[in-house]
GROMACS .gro file of C-alpha atoms in nm:
model
  355
    1MET     CA    1   0.436   3.302  -2.743
    2CYS     CA    2   0.400   2.948  -2.841
    3SER     CA    3   0.311   2.916  -3.226
    4ALA     CA    4  -0.001   2.719  -3.332
    5GLN     CA    5   0.227   2.427  -3.429
    6GLN     CA    6   0.422   2.424  -3.119
    7THR     CA    7   0.096   2.424  -2.918
    8ALA     CA    8  -0.053   2.138  -3.115
    9THR     CA    9   0.264   1.939  -3.054
   10VAL     CA   10   0.289   1.998  -2.684
   11THR     CA   11  -0.069   1.926  -2.618
   12ALA     CA   12  -0.082   1.617  -2.820
   13LEU     CA   13   0.226   1.431  -2.692
   14PHE     CA   14   0.225   1.320  -2.336
   15PRO     CA   15   0.585   1.310  -2.174
   16VAL     CA   16   0.486   1.009  -1.976
   17ARG     CA   17   0.274   0.702  -2.109
   18ALA     CA   18   0.313   0.456  -1.837
   19LEU     CA   19   0.199   0.100  -1.730
   20LEU     CA   20   0.211  -0.042  -1.394
   21LEU     CA   21   0.263  -0.440  -1.377
   22SER     CA   22   0.328  -0.668  -1.088
   23THR     CA   23   0.665  -0.854  -1.059
   24PRO     CA   24   0.637  -1.177  -1.253
   25ASP     CA   25   0.729  -1.516  -1.098
   26PRO     CA   26   1.086  -1.629  -1.211
   27GLN     CA   27   0.941  -1.874  -1.466
   28ASP     CA   28   0.736  -1.594  -1.622
   29VAL     CA   29   1.031  -1.372  -1.685
   30PRO     CA   30   1.090  -1.482  -2.047
   31MET     CA   31   0.709  -1.420  -2.139
   32PHE     CA   32   0.727  -1.094  -1.944
   33CYS     CA   33   1.036  -0.969  -2.148
   34ASP     CA   34   0.871  -1.077  -2.466
   35PHE     CA   35   0.561  -0.858  -2.373
   36ILE     CA   36   0.783  -0.561  -2.317
   37ARG     CA   37   0.966  -0.586  -2.645
   38ASP     CA   38   0.655  -0.661  -2.843
   39ALA     CA   39   0.354  -0.502  -2.690
   40LEU     CA   40   0.472  -0.190  -2.520
   41PRO     CA   41   0.638   0.004  -2.817
   42LYS     CA   42   0.332  -0.090  -3.025
   43GLU     CA   43   0.096   0.035  -2.759
   44GLY     CA   44   0.305   0.354  -2.710
   45VAL     CA   45   0.409   0.292  -2.356
   46ASN     CA   46   0.722   0.466  -2.277
   47THR     CA   47   0.743   0.391  -1.900
   48LEU     CA   48   0.707   0.067  -1.714
   49VAL     CA   49   0.658   0.077  -1.329
   50MET     CA   50   0.710  -0.257  -1.168
   51ARG     CA   51   0.549  -0.323  -0.837
   52ILE     CA   52   0.858  -0.505  -0.677
   53ASN     CA   53   0.786  -0.458  -0.307
   54TYR     CA   54   0.955  -0.747  -0.136
   55LYS     CA   55   0.976  -0.966  -0.466
   56TYR     CA   56   1.352  -0.935  -0.515
   57GLN     CA   57   1.633  -1.130  -0.353
   58PHE     CA   58   1.785  -0.832  -0.192
   59GLU     CA   59   2.177  -0.862  -0.113
   60SER     CA   60   2.163  -0.571   0.132
   61ARG     CA   61   1.858  -0.716   0.320
   62PRO     CA   62   1.796  -1.059   0.238
   63GLU     CA   63   1.557  -1.110   0.503
   64LEU     CA   64   1.304  -0.901   0.308
   65ALA     CA   65   1.256  -1.121   0.020
   66VAL     CA   66   0.936  -1.311  -0.001
   67HIS     CA   67   0.891  -1.657  -0.158
   68ASN     CA   68   0.953  -1.687  -0.541
   69ALA     CA   69   1.127  -1.334  -0.551
   70LEU     CA   70   1.342  -1.231  -0.851
   71SER     CA   71   1.719  -1.278  -0.855
   72LYS     CA   72   1.931  -0.997  -0.986
   73GLU     CA   73   1.984  -1.209  -1.311
   74ASN     CA   74   1.610  -1.227  -1.352
   75LEU     CA   75   1.578  -0.846  -1.302
   76LYS     CA   76   1.864  -0.779  -1.547
   77LYS     CA   77   1.677  -0.970  -1.818
   78ILE     CA   78   1.364  -0.728  -1.765
   79LEU     CA   79   1.584  -0.426  -1.774
   80LYS     CA   80   1.741  -0.552  -2.097
   81ALA     CA   81   1.397  -0.587  -2.248
   82CYS     CA   82   1.310  -0.239  -2.152
   83LYS     CA   83   1.621  -0.089  -2.298
   84ASP     CA   84   1.545  -0.285  -2.617
   85ALA     CA   85   1.188  -0.161  -2.634
   86GLY     CA   86   1.310   0.200  -2.552
   87VAL     CA   87   1.101   0.206  -2.226
   88ARG     CA   88   1.225   0.373  -1.908
   89PHE     CA   89   1.191   0.133  -1.596
   90ILE     CA   90   1.081   0.268  -1.255
   91PRO     CA   91   1.099   0.019  -0.959
   92LYS     CA   92   0.829   0.062  -0.690
   93MET     CA   93   0.816  -0.039  -0.330
   94ASN     CA   94   0.556   0.045  -0.056
   95LEU     CA   95   0.740   0.260   0.212
   96LEU     CA   96   0.456   0.345   0.465
   97GLY     CA   97   0.141   0.164   0.451
   98HIS     CA   98   0.058  -0.172   0.293
   99GLN     CA   99   0.294  -0.384   0.534
  100SER     CA  100   0.025  -0.652   0.568
  101ASP     CA  101  -0.226  -0.807   0.352
  102ASP     CA  102  -0.564  -0.953   0.461
  103VAL     CA  103  -0.410  -1.232   0.657
  104THR     CA  104  -0.030  -1.190   0.676
  105ILE     CA  105   0.222  -0.931   0.818
  106LEU     CA  106   0.471  -0.877   0.528
  107PRO     CA  107   0.844  -0.917   0.555
  108LEU     CA  108   0.946  -0.554   0.688
  109LEU     CA  109   0.752  -0.576   0.991
  110LYS     CA  110   0.760  -0.946   1.045
  111ASN     CA  111   1.158  -0.912   1.060
  112TYR     CA  112   1.151  -0.571   1.234
  113PRO     CA  113   0.835  -0.559   1.451
  114GLN     CA  114   0.976  -0.268   1.644
  115LEU     CA  115   0.889  -0.058   1.345
  116ASP     CA  116   0.527  -0.115   1.360
  117GLU     CA  117   0.323   0.208   1.432
  118ALA     CA  118   0.026   0.016   1.581
  119PRO     CA  119   0.133  -0.341   1.718
  120HIS     CA  120  -0.223  -0.373   1.851
  121LEU     CA  121  -0.379  -0.373   1.516
  122ASN     CA  122  -0.323  -0.702   1.326
  123PRO     CA  123  -0.457  -0.903   1.052
  124PRO     CA  124  -0.687  -1.081   0.954
  125VAL     CA  125  -0.887  -0.779   0.837
  126PRO     CA  126  -1.247  -0.808   0.709
  127TRP     CA  127  -1.316  -0.649   0.361
  128ILE     CA  128  -1.477  -0.310   0.407
  129PRO     CA  129  -1.711  -0.115   0.176
  130VAL     CA  130  -1.535   0.130  -0.028
  131ASN     CA  131  -1.692   0.438   0.117
  132THR     CA  132  -1.667   0.348   0.469
  133MET     CA  133  -1.427   0.509   0.718
  134PHE     CA  134  -1.252   0.262   0.950
  135ASP     CA  135  -0.948   0.250   1.183
  136PHE     CA  136  -0.737  -0.030   1.015
  137TYR     CA  137  -0.697  -0.157   0.662
  138SER     CA  138  -0.321  -0.250   0.637
  139LYS     CA  139  -0.021  -0.214   0.881
  140SER     CA  140   0.201   0.082   0.862
  141VAL     CA  141   0.557   0.142   0.954
  142CYS     CA  142   0.638   0.423   1.236
  143PRO     CA  143   0.787   0.710   1.026
  144ARG     CA  144   0.969   0.843   1.324
  145HIS     CA  145   1.122   0.535   1.431
  146PRO     CA  146   1.510   0.577   1.466
  147ASP     CA  147   1.586   0.245   1.288
  148LEU     CA  148   1.358   0.286   0.986
  149PHE     CA  149   1.581   0.448   0.743
  150LYS     CA  150   1.887   0.253   0.835
  151ILE     CA  151   1.674  -0.054   0.740
  152ILE     CA  152   1.493   0.055   0.428
  153PHE     CA  153   1.745   0.275   0.266
  154PRO     CA  154   1.986   0.004   0.186
  155ALA     CA  155   1.701  -0.201  -0.005
  156ILE     CA  156   1.586   0.120  -0.190
  157ASP     CA  157   1.947   0.201  -0.296
  158GLU     CA  158   1.990  -0.152  -0.401
  159LEU     CA  159   1.707  -0.139  -0.629
  160ILE     CA  160   1.796   0.188  -0.767
  161ASP     CA  161   2.154   0.070  -0.831
  162VAL     CA  162   2.071  -0.265  -0.986
  163CYS     CA  163   1.794  -0.086  -1.219
  164GLY     CA  164   2.003   0.206  -1.306
  165ALA     CA  165   1.679   0.382  -1.224
  166ASP     CA  166   1.627   0.759  -1.245
  167ALA     CA  167   1.295   0.741  -1.068
  168PHE     CA  168   1.155   0.550  -0.776
  169HIS     CA  169   0.780   0.500  -0.681
  170ALA     CA  170   0.750   0.510  -0.310
  171GLY     CA  171   0.393   0.398  -0.278
  172LEU     CA  172   0.252   0.587   0.028
  173ASP     CA  173  -0.118   0.529  -0.063
  174GLU     CA  174  -0.421   0.410   0.167
  175VAL     CA  175  -0.228   0.502   0.499
  176TRP     CA  176  -0.488   0.454   0.773
  177ILE     CA  177  -0.232   0.401   1.055
  178ILE     CA  178  -0.040   0.694   1.102
  179ALA     CA  179   0.046   0.908   1.424
  180ASP     CA  180  -0.130   0.621   1.627
  181GLU     CA  181  -0.232   0.747   1.969
  182LYS     CA  182  -0.051   0.447   2.126
  183CYS     CA  183   0.284   0.517   1.948
  184PRO     CA  184   0.544   0.646   2.184
  185ARG     CA  185   0.690   0.859   1.917
  186CYS     CA  186   0.392   0.979   1.711
  187GLY     CA  187   0.080   0.965   1.946
  188GLY     CA  188  -0.076   1.309   1.970
  189ALA     CA  189   0.117   1.438   1.677
  190ASP     CA  190  -0.026   1.615   1.373
  191LYS     CA  191  -0.080   1.349   1.110
  192ALA     CA  192  -0.015   1.572   0.818
  193GLU     CA  193   0.297   1.691   0.963
  194ILE     CA  194   0.415   1.345   1.038
  195PHE     CA  195   0.330   1.232   0.674
  196ALA     CA  196   0.494   1.544   0.508
  197ALA     CA  197   0.825   1.505   0.715
  198TYR     CA  198   0.829   1.149   0.603
  199VAL     CA  199   0.762   1.219   0.242
  200THR     CA  200   1.015   1.488   0.260
  201ALA     CA  201   1.295   1.272   0.394
  202LEU     CA  202   1.229   1.004   0.137
  203ASN     CA  203   1.225   1.262  -0.134
  204ASN     CA  204   1.554   1.405  -0.015
  205HIS     CA  205   1.722   1.076  -0.010
  206LEU     CA  206   1.600   0.980  -0.369
  207ARG     CA  207   1.733   1.305  -0.482
  208GLU     CA  208   2.063   1.235  -0.349
  209LYS     CA  209   2.051   0.902  -0.564
  210GLY     CA  210   1.955   1.097  -0.865
  211CYS     CA  211   1.609   0.988  -0.858
  212GLU     CA  212   1.270   1.154  -0.918
  213MET     CA  213   1.011   1.033  -0.639
  214TRP     CA  214   0.670   0.922  -0.753
  215MET     CA  215   0.390   0.866  -0.508
  216TRP     CA  216   0.031   0.789  -0.520
  217SER     CA  217  -0.200   1.097  -0.469
  218ASP     CA  218  -0.481   0.983  -0.222
  219ARG     CA  219  -0.337   1.087   0.105
  220LEU     CA  220  -0.300   1.451  -0.021
  221ILE     CA  221  -0.667   1.498  -0.100
  222ASP     CA  222  -0.930   1.588   0.150
  223GLY     CA  223  -1.183   1.305   0.153
  224LYS     CA  224  -1.436   1.502   0.342
  225THR     CA  225  -1.455   1.819   0.122
  226THR     CA  226  -1.436   1.618  -0.225
  227ASN     CA  227  -1.672   1.340  -0.079
  228LEU     CA  228  -1.409   1.097  -0.237
  229GLN     CA  229  -1.384   0.947   0.109
  230ALA     CA  230  -1.145   0.683   0.266
  231TRP     CA  231  -1.002   0.503  -0.026
  232GLN     CA  232  -0.934   0.767  -0.294
  233ALA     CA  233  -0.855   1.037  -0.044
  234SER     CA  234  -0.770   1.109   0.321
  235MET     CA  235  -1.029   1.115   0.610
  236ASN     CA  236  -0.759   1.151   0.869
  237ASN     CA  237  -0.620   1.493   0.791
  238THR     CA  238  -0.298   1.401   0.593
  239HIS     CA  239  -0.422   1.602   0.306
  240LYS     CA  240  -0.285   1.920   0.467
  241ALA     CA  241   0.059   1.778   0.382
  242ILE     CA  242   0.017   1.899   0.015
  243ASP     CA  243   0.134   2.251   0.121
  244ILE     CA  244   0.448   2.121   0.311
  245ILE     CA  245   0.598   1.851   0.090
  246PRO     CA  246   0.849   1.924  -0.210
  247LYS     CA  247   0.705   2.020  -0.531
  248ASP     CA  248   0.936   1.804  -0.744
  249ILE     CA  249   0.751   1.487  -0.678
  250MET     CA  250   0.537   1.330  -0.935
  251ILE     CA  251   0.205   1.260  -0.811
  252CYS     CA  252   0.011   0.961  -0.962
  253ASP     CA  253  -0.349   1.045  -0.912
  254TRP     CA  254  -0.538   0.712  -0.916
  255LYS     CA  255  -0.922   0.732  -0.983
  256TYR     CA  256  -1.091   0.408  -1.070
  257GLU     CA  257  -1.467   0.478  -1.019
  258ASP     CA  258  -1.500   0.821  -1.202
  259ALA     CA  259  -1.281   1.088  -1.355
  260ALA     CA  260  -1.276   1.331  -1.069
  261PRO     CA  261  -1.094   1.647  -1.168
  262THR     CA  262  -0.802   1.608  -0.907
  263PRO     CA  263  -0.519   1.596  -1.146
  264ALA     CA  264  -0.596   1.975  -1.215
  265TYR     CA  265  -0.576   2.034  -0.827
  266PHE     CA  266  -0.225   1.874  -0.824
  267ALA     CA  267  -0.105   2.076  -1.114
  268ILE     CA  268  -0.240   2.400  -0.970
  269LYS     CA  269  -0.056   2.319  -0.634
  270GLY     CA  270   0.265   2.310  -0.860
  271PHE     CA  271   0.323   1.932  -0.896
  272ASN     CA  272   0.373   1.731  -1.205
  273VAL     CA  273   0.082   1.476  -1.214
  274LEU     CA  274  -0.022   1.168  -1.396
  275ALA     CA  275  -0.388   1.056  -1.443
  276CYS     CA  276  -0.417   0.673  -1.334
  277PRO     CA  277  -0.699   0.454  -1.441
  278SER     CA  278  -0.732   0.094  -1.398
  279ASN     CA  279  -1.021  -0.145  -1.503
  280LYS     CA  280  -1.296   0.074  -1.624
  281ALA     CA  281  -1.262   0.196  -1.994
  282ALA     CA  282  -1.509   0.482  -1.960
  283VAL     CA  283  -1.331   0.633  -1.665
  284GLY     CA  284  -0.992   0.605  -1.832
  285LEU     CA  285  -1.119   0.752  -2.140
  286ALA     CA  286  -1.277   1.046  -1.946
  287GLN     CA  287  -0.940   1.105  -1.752
  288LEU     CA  288  -0.756   1.119  -2.095
  289GLU     CA  289  -1.001   1.367  -2.223
  290MET     CA  290  -0.966   1.573  -1.914
  291VAL     CA  291  -0.592   1.571  -1.929
  292ASN     CA  292  -0.582   1.658  -2.309
  293ALA     CA  293  -0.813   1.931  -2.252
  294ILE     CA  294  -0.615   2.088  -1.963
  295ARG     CA  295  -0.295   2.057  -2.172
  296LYS     CA  296  -0.460   2.249  -2.468
  297ASN     CA  297  -0.625   2.521  -2.276
  298GLY     CA  298  -0.390   2.582  -1.998
  299ASN     CA  299  -0.114   2.725  -2.199
  300ARG     CA  300   0.076   3.052  -2.133
  301ALA     CA  301   0.381   3.223  -2.292
  302ASP     CA  302   0.614   3.009  -2.098
  303PHE     CA  303   0.492   2.651  -2.141
  304SER     CA  304   0.749   2.491  -1.906
  305LYS     CA  305   0.591   2.667  -1.617
  306THR     CA  306   0.217   2.612  -1.698
  307ILE     CA  307  -0.042   2.400  -1.548
  308SER     CA  308  -0.062   2.235  -1.904
  309ASN     CA  309   0.299   2.120  -1.871
  310ARG     CA  310   0.262   1.978  -1.521
  311MET     CA  311  -0.015   1.748  -1.675
  312GLN     CA  312   0.238   1.485  -1.771
  313GLY     CA  313   0.020   1.212  -1.902
  314MET     CA  314  -0.146   0.900  -1.836
  315PHE     CA  315  -0.035   0.586  -1.607
  316HIS     CA  316  -0.256   0.288  -1.647
  317THR     CA  317  -0.241   0.074  -1.327
  318MET     CA  318  -0.283  -0.321  -1.322
  319TRP     CA  319  -0.324  -0.488  -0.962
  320GLY     CA  320  -0.352  -0.852  -1.058
  321ASN     CA  321  -0.087  -1.115  -1.181
  322SER     CA  322   0.120  -1.002  -1.475
  323ARG     CA  323   0.096  -1.352  -1.622
  324ASP     CA  324  -0.283  -1.340  -1.643
  325PHE     CA  325  -0.266  -0.970  -1.793
  326ILE     CA  326  -0.019  -1.072  -2.053
  327LEU     CA  327  -0.217  -1.374  -2.143
  328ALA     CA  328  -0.550  -1.159  -2.162
  329TYR     CA  329  -0.371  -0.926  -2.365
  330TYR     CA  330  -0.308  -1.172  -2.640
  331GLY     CA  331  -0.653  -1.336  -2.619
  332LYS     CA  332  -0.512  -1.646  -2.438
  333GLY     CA  333  -0.701  -1.597  -2.115
  334PRO     CA  334  -0.999  -1.401  -1.974
  335ASP     CA  335  -0.968  -1.024  -1.897
  336LYS     CA  336  -1.159  -1.099  -1.555
  337ASP     CA  337  -1.204  -0.733  -1.441
  338GLY     CA  338  -1.166  -0.530  -1.765
  339THR     CA  339  -0.812  -0.412  -1.701
  340VAL     CA  340  -0.675  -0.517  -2.029
  341ASP     CA  341  -0.976  -0.378  -2.220
  342THR     CA  342  -0.913  -0.054  -2.048
  343PHE     CA  343  -0.541  -0.066  -2.123
  344LYS     CA  344  -0.602  -0.125  -2.506
  345LYS     CA  345  -0.876   0.137  -2.538
  346LEU     CA  346  -0.685   0.401  -2.337
  347PHE     CA  347  -0.350   0.360  -2.540
  348SER     CA  348  -0.540   0.341  -2.869
  349GLU     CA  349  -0.699   0.689  -2.805
  350ILE     CA  350  -0.350   0.830  -2.702
  351ARG     CA  351  -0.195   0.702  -3.020
  352LYS     CA  352  -0.470   0.885  -3.213
  353LEU     CA  353  -0.377   1.224  -3.010
  354LYS     CA  354  -0.023   1.169  -3.159
  355LYS     CA  355  -0.137   1.167  -3.526
   0.00000   0.00000   0.00000
């Protein structure tokens, strides 16, 4: 059995203490690198997930790059800063939903419209209240299209190779459009089976590249039973995929309104999981308390196989502009939505747990 000293050590230290940042504009790369070297070690961040999506000058798929995308040289500078700071770097790319924003179709479907799961659903999209179910939020690719992997795998592989990454965040959140009834390949199919097959195919490819797959949690939670509803959970039955997909995926369980106990659900199901707050400090601290309590109280003789060990830590998420976040962090700009305040308070409490 674990000694008291061993138990104290494993419950206090979180293996993953992560931060999500958006990809900076090229002119902001020096400031971004300075922030990595100065702030992340001081705060105790050991993992940086960067929301690259299409903001990189892909050599394999140059048509996917958006305006103001980073060059390989830019990205190498960020990677060097992470290495200097002792921070693990994980690239992120949306690989199912989020193929449009409120007014624009993004590069993948713009250049390859044949991949569109629902060509009849297009932006602009009006803003919808949080707890309202609706048919369309952002566009999705068709997981069964025969051209899909031939197009996206080269871009994924390029990011992994350039970054020397040992993990890759595939997004997979907020997927309203899946198995659309008008899709000639997916119409009438079981949404959970479609989702699970796609998740499994991505995971298999990433494992072949030596990468752990990270994904958001929401499509694996039953929104009706939990009453978490359309944004934080699935209202179209994709949640059943939780019992079909591989267990070696890191689940990033984002909850921004309250500290729902869903991280424990994923751990019980056999997944490693991270609790992910954003801009409400009280929510982030409540999540931290929950994760720490489970790590303290879920121990058994073999800690490596316990629920405690599957609670891997905390992952602070930021959805604005990285420049604004960094300026606010140093008190040189406003913290408009409380994201910086939440980050500072959360990691301050994590550091106390290590003492």
